[in-house]
Each structure stands twice: as C-alpha cells, then as structure tokens.
C-alpha positions as a LaTeX table, in Angstrom:
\begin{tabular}{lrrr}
\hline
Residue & $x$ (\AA) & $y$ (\AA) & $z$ (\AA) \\
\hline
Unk1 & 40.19 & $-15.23$ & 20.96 \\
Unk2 & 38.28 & $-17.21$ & 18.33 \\
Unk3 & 34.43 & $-16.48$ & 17.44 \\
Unk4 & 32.34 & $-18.56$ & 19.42 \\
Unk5 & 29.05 & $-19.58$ & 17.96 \\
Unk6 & 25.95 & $-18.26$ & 19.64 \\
Unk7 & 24.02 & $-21.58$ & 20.17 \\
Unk8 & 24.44 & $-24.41$ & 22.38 \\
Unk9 & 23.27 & $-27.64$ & 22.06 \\
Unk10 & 21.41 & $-29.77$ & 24.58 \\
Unk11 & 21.74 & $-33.45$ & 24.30 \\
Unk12 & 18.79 & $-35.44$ & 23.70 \\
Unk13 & 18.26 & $-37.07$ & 27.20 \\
Unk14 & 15.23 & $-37.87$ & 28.69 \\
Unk15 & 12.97 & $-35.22$ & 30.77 \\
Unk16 & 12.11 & $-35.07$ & 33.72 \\
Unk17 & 8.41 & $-36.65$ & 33.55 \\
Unk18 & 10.64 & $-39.96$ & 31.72 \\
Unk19 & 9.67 & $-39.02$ & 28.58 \\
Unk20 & 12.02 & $-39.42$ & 25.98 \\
Unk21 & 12.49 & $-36.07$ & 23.70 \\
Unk22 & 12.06 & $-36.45$ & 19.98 \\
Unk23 & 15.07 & $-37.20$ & 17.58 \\
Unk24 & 15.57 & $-33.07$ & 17.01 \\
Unk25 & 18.23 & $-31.21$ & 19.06 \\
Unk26 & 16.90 & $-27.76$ & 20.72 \\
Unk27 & 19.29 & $-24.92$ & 20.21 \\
Unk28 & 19.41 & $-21.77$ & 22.86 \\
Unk29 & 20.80 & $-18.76$ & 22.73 \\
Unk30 & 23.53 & $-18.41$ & 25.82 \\
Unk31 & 22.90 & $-14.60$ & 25.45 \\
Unk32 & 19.12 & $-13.92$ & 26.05 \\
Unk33 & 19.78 & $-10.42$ & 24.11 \\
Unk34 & 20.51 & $-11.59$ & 21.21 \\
Unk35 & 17.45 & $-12.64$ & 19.64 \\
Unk36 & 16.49 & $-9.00$ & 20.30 \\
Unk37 & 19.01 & $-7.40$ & 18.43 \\
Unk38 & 18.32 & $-9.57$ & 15.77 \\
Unk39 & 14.79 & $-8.58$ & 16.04 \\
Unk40 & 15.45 & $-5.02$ & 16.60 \\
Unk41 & 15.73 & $-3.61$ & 13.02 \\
Unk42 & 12.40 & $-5.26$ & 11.56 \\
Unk43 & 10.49 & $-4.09$ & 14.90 \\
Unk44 & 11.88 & $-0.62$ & 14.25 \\
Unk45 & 10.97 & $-0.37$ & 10.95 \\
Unk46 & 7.42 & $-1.96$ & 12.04 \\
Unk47 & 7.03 & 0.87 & 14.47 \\
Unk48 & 7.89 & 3.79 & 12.15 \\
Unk49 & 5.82 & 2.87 & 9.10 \\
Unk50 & 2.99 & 0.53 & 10.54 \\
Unk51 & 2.42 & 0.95 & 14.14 \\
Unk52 & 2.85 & 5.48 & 14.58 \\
Unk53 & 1.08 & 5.75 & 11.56 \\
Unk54 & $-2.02$ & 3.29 & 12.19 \\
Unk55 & $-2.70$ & 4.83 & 16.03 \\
Unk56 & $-2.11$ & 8.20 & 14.44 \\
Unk57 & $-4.62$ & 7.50 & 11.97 \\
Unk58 & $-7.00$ & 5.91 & 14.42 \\
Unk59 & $-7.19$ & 9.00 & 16.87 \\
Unk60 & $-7.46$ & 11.45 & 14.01 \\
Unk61 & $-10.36$ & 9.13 & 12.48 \\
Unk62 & $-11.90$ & 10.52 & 16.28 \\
Unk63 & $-10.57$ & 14.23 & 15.60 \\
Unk64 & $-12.08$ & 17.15 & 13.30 \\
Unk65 & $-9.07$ & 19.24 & 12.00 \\
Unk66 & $-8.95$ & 22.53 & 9.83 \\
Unk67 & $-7.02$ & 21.84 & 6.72 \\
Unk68 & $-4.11$ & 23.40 & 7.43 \\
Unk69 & $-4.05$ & 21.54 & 10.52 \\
Unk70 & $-4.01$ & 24.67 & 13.05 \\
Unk71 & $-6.93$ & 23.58 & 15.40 \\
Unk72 & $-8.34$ & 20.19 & 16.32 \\
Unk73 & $-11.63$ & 19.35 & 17.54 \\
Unk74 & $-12.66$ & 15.80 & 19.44 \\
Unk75 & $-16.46$ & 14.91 & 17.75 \\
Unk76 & $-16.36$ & 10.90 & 18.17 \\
Unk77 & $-17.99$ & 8.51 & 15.65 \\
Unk78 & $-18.85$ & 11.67 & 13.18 \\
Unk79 & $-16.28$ & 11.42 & 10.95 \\
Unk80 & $-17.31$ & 7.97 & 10.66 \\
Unk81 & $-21.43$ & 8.49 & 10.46 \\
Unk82 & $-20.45$ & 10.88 & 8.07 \\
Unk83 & $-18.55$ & 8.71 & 6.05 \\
Unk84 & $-21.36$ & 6.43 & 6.20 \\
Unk85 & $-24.08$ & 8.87 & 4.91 \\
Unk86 & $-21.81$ & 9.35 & 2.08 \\
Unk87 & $-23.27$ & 8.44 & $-1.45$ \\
Unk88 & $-19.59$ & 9.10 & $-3.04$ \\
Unk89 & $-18.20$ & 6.66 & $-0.49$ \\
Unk90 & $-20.47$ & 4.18 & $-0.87$ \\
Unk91 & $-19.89$ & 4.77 & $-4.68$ \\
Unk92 & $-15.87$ & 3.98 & $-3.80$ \\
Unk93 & $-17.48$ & 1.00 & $-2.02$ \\
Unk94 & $-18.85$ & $-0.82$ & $-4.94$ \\
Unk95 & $-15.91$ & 0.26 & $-7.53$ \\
Unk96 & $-13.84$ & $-1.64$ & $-5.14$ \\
Unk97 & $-15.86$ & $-4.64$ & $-4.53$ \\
Unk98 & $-15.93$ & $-4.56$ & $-8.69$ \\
Unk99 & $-12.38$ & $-3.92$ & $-9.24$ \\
Unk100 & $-11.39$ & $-6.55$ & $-6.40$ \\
Unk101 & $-13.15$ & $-9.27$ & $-7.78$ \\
Unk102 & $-12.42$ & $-8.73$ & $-11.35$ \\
Unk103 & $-8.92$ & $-8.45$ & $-10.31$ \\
Unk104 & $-9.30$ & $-11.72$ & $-8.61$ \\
Unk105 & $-10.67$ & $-13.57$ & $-10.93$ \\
Unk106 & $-8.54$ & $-12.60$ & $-14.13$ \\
Unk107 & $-4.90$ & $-13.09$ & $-11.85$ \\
Unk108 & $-5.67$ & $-16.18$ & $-10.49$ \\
Unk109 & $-7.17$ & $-17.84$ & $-13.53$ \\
Unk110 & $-4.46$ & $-16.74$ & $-15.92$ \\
Unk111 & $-1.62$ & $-17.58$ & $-13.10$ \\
Unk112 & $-3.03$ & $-21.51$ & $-12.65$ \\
Unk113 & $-3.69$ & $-21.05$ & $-16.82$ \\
Unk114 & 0.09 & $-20.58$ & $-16.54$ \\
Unk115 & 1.58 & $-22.97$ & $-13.98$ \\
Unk116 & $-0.62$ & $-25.41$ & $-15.59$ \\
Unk117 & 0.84 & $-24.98$ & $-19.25$ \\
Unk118 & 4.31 & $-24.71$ & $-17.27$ \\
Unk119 & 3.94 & $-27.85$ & $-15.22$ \\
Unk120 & 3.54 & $-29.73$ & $-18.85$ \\
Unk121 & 6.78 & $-28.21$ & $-20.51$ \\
Unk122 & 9.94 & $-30.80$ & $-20.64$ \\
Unk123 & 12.26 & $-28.14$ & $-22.69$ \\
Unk124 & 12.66 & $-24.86$ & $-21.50$ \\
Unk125 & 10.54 & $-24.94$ & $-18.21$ \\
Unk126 & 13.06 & $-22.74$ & $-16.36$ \\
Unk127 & 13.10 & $-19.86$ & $-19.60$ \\
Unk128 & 9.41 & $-19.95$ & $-19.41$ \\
Unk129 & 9.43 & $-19.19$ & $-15.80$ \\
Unk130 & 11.66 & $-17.06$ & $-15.57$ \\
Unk131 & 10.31 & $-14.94$ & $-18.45$ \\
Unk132 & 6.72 & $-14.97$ & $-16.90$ \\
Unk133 & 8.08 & $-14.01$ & $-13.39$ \\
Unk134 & 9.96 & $-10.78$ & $-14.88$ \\
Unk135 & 6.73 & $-8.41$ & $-14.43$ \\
Unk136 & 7.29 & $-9.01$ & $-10.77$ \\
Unk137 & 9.92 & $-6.87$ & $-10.63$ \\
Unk138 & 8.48 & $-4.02$ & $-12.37$ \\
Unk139 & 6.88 & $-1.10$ & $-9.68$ \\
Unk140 & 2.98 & $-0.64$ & $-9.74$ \\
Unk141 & 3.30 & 3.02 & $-11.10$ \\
Unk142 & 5.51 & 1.79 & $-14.08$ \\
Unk143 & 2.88 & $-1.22$ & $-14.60$ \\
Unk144 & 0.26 & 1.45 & $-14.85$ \\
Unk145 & 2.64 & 3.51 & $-17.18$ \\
Unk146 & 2.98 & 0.73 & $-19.73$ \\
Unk147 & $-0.39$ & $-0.07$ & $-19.80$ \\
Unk148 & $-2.00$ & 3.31 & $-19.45$ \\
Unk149 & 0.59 & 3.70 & $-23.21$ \\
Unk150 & $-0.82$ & 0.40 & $-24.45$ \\
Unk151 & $-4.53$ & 1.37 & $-24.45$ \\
Unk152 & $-4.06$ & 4.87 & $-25.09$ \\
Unk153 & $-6.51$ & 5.51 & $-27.18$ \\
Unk154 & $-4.83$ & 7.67 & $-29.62$ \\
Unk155 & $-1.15$ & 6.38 & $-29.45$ \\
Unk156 & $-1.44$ & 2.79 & $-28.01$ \\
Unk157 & $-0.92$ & 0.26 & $-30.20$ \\
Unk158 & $-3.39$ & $-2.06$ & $-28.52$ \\
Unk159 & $-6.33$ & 0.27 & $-28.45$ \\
Unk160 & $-5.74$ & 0.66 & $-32.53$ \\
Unk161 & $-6.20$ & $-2.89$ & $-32.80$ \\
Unk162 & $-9.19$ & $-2.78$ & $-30.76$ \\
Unk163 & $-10.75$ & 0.18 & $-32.36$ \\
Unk164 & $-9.92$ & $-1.47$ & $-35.71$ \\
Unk165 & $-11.96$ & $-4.08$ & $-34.39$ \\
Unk166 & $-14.86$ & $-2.12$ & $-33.99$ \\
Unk167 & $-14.48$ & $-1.08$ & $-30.02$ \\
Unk168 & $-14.42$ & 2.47 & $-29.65$ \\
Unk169 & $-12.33$ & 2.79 & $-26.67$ \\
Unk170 & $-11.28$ & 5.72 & $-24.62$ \\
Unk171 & $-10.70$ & 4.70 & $-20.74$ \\
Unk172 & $-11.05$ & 8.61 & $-20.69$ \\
Unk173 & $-14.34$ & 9.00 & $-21.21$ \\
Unk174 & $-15.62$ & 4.99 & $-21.13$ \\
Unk175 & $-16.07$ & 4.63 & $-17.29$ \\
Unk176 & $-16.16$ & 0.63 & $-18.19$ \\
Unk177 & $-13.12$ & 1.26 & $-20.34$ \\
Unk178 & $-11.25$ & 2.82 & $-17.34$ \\
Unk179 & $-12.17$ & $-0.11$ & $-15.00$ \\
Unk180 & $-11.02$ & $-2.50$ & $-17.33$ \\
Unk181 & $-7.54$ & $-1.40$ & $-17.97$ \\
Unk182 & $-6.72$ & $-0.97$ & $-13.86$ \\
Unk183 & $-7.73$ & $-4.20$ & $-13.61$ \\
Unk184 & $-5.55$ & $-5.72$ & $-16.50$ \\
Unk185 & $-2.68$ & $-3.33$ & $-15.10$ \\
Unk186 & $-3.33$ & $-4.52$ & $-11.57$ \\
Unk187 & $-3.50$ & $-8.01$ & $-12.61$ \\
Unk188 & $-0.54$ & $-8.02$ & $-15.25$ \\
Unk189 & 1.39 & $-7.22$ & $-12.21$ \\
Unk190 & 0.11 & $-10.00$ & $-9.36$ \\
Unk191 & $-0.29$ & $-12.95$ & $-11.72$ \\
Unk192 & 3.34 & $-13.56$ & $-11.38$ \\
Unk193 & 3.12 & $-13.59$ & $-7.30$ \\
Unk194 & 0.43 & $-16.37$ & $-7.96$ \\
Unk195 & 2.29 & $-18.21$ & $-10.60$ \\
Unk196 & 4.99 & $-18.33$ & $-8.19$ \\
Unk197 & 3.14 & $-20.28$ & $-5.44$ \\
Unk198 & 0.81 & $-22.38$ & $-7.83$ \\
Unk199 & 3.53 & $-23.64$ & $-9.66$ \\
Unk200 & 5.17 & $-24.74$ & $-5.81$ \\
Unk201 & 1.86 & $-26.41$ & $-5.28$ \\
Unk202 & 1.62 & $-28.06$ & $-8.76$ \\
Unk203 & 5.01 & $-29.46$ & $-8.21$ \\
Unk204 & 4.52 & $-30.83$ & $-4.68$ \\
Unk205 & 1.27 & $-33.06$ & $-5.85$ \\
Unk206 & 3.14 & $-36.37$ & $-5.92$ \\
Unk207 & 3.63 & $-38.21$ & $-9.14$ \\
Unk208 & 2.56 & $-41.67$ & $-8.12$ \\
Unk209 & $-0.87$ & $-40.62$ & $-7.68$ \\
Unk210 & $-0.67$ & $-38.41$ & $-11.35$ \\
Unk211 & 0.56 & $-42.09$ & $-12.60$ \\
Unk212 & $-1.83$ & $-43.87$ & $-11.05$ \\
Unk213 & $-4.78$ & $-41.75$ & $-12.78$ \\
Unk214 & $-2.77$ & $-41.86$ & $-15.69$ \\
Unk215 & $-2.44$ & $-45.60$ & $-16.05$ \\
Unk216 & $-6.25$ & $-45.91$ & $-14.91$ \\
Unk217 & $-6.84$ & $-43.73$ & $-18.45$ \\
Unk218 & $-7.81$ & $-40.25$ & $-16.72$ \\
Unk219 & $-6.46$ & $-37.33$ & $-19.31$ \\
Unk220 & $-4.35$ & $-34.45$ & $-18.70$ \\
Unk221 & $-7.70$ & $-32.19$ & $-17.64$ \\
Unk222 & $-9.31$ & $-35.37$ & $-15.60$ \\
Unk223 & $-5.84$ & $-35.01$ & $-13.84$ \\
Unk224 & $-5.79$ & $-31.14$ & $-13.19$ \\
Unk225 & $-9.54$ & $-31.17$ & $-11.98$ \\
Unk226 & $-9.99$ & $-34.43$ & $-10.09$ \\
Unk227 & $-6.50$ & $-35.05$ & $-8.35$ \\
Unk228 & $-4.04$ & $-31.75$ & $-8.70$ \\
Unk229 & $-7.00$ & $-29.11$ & $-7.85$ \\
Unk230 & $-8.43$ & $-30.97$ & $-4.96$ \\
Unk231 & $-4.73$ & $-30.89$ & $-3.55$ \\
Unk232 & $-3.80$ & $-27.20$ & $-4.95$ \\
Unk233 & $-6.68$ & $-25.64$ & $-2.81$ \\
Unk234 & $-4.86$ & $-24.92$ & 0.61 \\
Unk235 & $-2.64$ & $-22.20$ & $-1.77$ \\
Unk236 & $-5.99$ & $-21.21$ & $-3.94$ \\
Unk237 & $-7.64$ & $-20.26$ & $-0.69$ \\
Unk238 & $-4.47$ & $-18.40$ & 0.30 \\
Unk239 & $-4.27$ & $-16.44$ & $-2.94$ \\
Unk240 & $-7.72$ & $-15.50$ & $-2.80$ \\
Unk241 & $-7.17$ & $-13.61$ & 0.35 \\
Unk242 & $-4.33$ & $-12.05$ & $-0.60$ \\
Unk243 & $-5.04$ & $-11.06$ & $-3.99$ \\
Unk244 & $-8.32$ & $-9.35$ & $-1.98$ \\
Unk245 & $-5.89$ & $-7.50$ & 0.16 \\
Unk246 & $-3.80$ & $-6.46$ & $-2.85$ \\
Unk247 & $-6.55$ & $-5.42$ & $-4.35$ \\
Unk248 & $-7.35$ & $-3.15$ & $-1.27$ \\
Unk249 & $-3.98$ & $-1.75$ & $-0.46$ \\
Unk250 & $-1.29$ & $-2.59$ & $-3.26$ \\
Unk251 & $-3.22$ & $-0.52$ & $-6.33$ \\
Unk252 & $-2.66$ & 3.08 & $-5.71$ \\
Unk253 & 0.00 & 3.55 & $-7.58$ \\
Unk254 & $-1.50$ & 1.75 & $-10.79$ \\
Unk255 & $-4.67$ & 3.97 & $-9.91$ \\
Unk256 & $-2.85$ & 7.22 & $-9.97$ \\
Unk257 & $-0.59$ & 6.72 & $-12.60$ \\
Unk258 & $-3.58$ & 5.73 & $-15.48$ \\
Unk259 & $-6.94$ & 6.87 & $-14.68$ \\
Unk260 & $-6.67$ & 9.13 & $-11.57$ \\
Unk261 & $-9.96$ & 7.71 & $-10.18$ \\
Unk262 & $-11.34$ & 9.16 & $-13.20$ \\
Unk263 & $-13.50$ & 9.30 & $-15.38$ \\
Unk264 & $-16.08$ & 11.09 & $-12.93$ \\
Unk265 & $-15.11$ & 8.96 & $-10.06$ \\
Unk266 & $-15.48$ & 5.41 & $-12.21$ \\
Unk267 & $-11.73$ & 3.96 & $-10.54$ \\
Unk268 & $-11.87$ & 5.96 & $-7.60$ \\
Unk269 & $-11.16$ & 2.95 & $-5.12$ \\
Unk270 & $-10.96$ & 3.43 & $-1.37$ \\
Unk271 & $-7.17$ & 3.24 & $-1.40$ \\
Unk272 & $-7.59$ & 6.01 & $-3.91$ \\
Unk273 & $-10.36$ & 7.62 & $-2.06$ \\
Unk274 & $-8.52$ & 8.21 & 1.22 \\
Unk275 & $-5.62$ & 9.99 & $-0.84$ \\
Unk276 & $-7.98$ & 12.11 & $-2.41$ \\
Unk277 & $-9.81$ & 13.32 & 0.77 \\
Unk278 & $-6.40$ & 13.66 & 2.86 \\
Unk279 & $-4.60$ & 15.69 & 0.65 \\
Unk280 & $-6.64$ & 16.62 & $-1.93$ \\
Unk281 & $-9.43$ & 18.13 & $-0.65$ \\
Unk282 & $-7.80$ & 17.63 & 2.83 \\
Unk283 & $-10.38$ & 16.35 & 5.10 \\
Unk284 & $-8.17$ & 14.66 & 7.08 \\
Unk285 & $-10.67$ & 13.46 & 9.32 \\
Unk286 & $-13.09$ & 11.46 & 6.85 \\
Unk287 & $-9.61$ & 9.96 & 5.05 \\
Unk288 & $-8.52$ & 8.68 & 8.58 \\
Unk289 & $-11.56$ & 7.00 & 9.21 \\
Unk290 & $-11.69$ & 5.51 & 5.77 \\
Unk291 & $-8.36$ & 4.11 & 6.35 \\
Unk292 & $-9.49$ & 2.28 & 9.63 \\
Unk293 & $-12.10$ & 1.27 & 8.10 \\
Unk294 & $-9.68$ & $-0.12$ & 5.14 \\
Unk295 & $-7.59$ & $-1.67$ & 8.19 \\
Unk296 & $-10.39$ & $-3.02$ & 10.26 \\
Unk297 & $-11.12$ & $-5.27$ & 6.44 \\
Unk298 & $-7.80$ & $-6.20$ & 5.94 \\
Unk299 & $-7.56$ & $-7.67$ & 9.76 \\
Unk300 & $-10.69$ & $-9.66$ & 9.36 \\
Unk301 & $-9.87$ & $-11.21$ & 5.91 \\
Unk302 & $-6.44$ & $-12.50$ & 7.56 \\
Unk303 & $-8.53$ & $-13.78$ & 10.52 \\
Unk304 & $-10.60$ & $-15.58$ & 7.96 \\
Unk305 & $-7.42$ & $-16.63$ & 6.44 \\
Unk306 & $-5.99$ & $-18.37$ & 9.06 \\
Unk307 & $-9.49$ & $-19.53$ & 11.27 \\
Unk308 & $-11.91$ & $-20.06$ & 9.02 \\
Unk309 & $-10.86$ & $-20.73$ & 5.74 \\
Unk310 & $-8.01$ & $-23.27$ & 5.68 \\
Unk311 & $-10.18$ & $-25.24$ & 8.13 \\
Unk312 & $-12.51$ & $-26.80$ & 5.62 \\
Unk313 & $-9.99$ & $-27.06$ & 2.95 \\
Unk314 & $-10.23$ & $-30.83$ & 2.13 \\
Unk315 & $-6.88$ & $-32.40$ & 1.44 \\
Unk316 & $-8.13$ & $-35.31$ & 0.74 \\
Unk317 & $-8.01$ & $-36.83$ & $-2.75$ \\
\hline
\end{tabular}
C-alpha cells in the first residue's frame, strides 16, 4: 500500500450559522495522535531540562540542606529573607543591573550601527552579512576565551595598544576593567542575533515611502530617524527584552571563562552568583532561591514583552 498523507482537506462550504468561511482551506489530522508524537520529543526534552529542574529548584529554595546533601530541613521563606539581608547579593544585584544595561546598550547600538551601514551596501551585501553573522556561531566560553587573550594585559595585543595609549589596564586588578571586557565579550557575541532581526525589519520598511521622503529632499539620516525607526520599533522593543534576558541567563559561560566574578566580586552576576553558592561554597539552599528569584524576572519581563510593551508601540509613520 502507498503512503497516505496525514491531512485531509475540508472544502470551503458554508457553516452552519450561513456564514461563508474565508478563502483558506483547514487541514486536520485523521489521526488525533499524531500531533502528539510530533510534539512528544520537544515536550520531553522540556520536561528533563526545564520543568524537573525548575520545581526541583523551587522546593529546595523552601529546604535547608547540609552540603553534602545527607539531611534536609523545611524553614520556609529563610533562605529567601536571608538572601535578602545579604549585602554580597545585593552587591550581585547592582553588577547585574550594570552589566545588563551596558550590555544592552553597546549590542543593540552597534547591531542597528550595522544593519544600517548594511541596508546601504549595493556590492557585496550578502559577504558583509555573512561575515558579521559568523560570531554567532562561536560558544560563549570560546567568546570569553578570545577576548579574555585580546585584553590580556600582558600578552593581548589589544591591551598593548591601549596601554601604549596611556590606559593602564589589568581587568585583574581594575574592577571597571573587568566589567568592561564581559560586557564587550557578551556583546561581541549577541550583536549578531540583533543584526539578524534589524536587518529583517530594515528590509520590510517599504520603499515607496523611503522614495517618497527621498524625493521630498529628506537625507539618508532624516530617513533612518523619521520613517525607518518609527517602523523598526516593534523588533527594538523585542530586542530589548531579550538582550535583558540574555544578559540574565546566557553569560555564565563568558563570566567563568575571563574574570571568574573576580576581581573581589566586581563581575560576580547573579547567574554567576547562584553557581558560586551551589557548588562552590554549596549552600544549596540560598542558590535555589536566587535562581527563582532569577526565574520569577525572566517571567515578568516576557509578560511585559508580550502585554505591555508591544501595546504602545506606534506603527504609525
């Protein structure tokens, strides 16, 4: 017997209250277990590295255990008044906010920079692109590995060239120094992942209104600002967001392979943090509530995401 294909069509007749149905054709599946199946290997994988490990780390954040993890002990909100009273959490706290919006600012800026400059080429627009997208591919711990080289500040080519310019730099000792190069690591890496979707949003402003300005005398900049930003914004609000939650989740690696959190706790982000209490010093109780509390941010920014923000986004031009 032949393969026979999964879907069947219904014809487009009218329904039962007389209305007609629109042009599009519904498809069905004639076996209701099939969409399942298909389903079945990204909800497995969803339930053994997202959903075990977030209630796990939710009933521990409740849970006071020895470090060897031999006896447990129920003590409620603790762990997280605890946490709280910290001053080297708070201290995390405002690294992160720092590092966040630093990160932030320098990806996104450089990405539309890019997709900008892009946008303009007529010869060898695909080369560019493709050449700017090839970080991408590279893994956060070998970002942090070039980088950490770059600026080292007795091999690294680039930190002779700044020391030559009169910056004494040592991101081993420089607590600014060390903040600075995780956030050009962090953003090296994510300002292709921007470039990719600006330069989709650049391209789907339609010409006739870029003419239009143009003819009316309105420059390349008058352009970009007045007409292609205005229209861009729906993807700039989405970046935002998710460079924030990069920023939050995504820069461990870069963390651990450069600085460490060092010096003297100066990178020590919360990502970073909740490593460093769980298996570190192993207070597994204060790292599980700092990564609810990490989970309970990145749930509300993608609420704001998709509630608040993208309502008062003005398409308009």
């Amino acid at each position: 017997m032949g393969l026979r294909w999964p879907f069947r069509r219904l014809s487009a007749k009218p329904a039962d209250d007389g209305r007609a149905e629109s042009g599009l054709k519904r498809a069905h599946f004639k076996d209701w277990r099939l969409p399942f199946w298909l389903l079945a290997p990204q909800l497995f994988v969803l339930l053994l590295f997202f959903f075990i490990p977030s209630i796990r780390a939710l009933i521990q954040a409740f849970q006071l255990t020895d470090p060897f993890g031999a006896t447990t002990q129920w003590v409620g909100f603790q762990n997280f008044e605890r946490l709280f009273r910290s001053g080297v959490y708070w201290s995390s706290v405002q690294v992160t906010v720092l590092f966040t919006i630093a990160q932030n600012v320098l990806t996104l800026s450089t990405a539309l920079l890019l997709a900008f400059a892009t946008n303009h080429i007529l010869r060898g627009r695909g080369a560019y692109r493709t050449v700017l997208l090839l970080p991408y591919a590279i893994a956060p711990a070998i970002a942090g590995i070039m980088l950490a080289f770059l600026f080292n500040p007795r091999v690294g080519p680039v930190a002779h060239m700044l020391q030559g310019l009169g910056l004494d730099w040592d991101p081993n000792r420089n607590s600014s120094h060390a903040l600075a190069l995780i956030v050009m690591a962090a953003s090296w890496k994510h300002i292709c992942y921007n470039y990719i979707f600006l330069v989709a949003a650049l391209l789907s402003v339609p010409h006739s209104i870029l003419e239009s300005a143009y003819l009316d005398g309105a420059g390349p900049i008058q352009r970009f600002l007045r007409i292609s930003l205005p229209m861009i914004a729906p993807t700039l609000f989405f970046l935002i967001v998710i460079n924030f939650v990069y920023g939050l989740f995504e820069t461990f690696a870069i963390v651990d392979a450069t600085t460490r959190g060092g010096p003297a706790g100066a990178t020590s982000i919360l990502a970073y943090k909740v490593y460093q209490d769980g298996f570190v010093t192993l207070d597994l109780g204060s790292s599980a509530a700092q990564s609810v509390v990490l989970m309970a941010l990145a749930l509300f920014l993608t609420f704001a995401q998709f509630r608040f923000i993208e309502r008062r986004v003005n398409y308009s031009v």
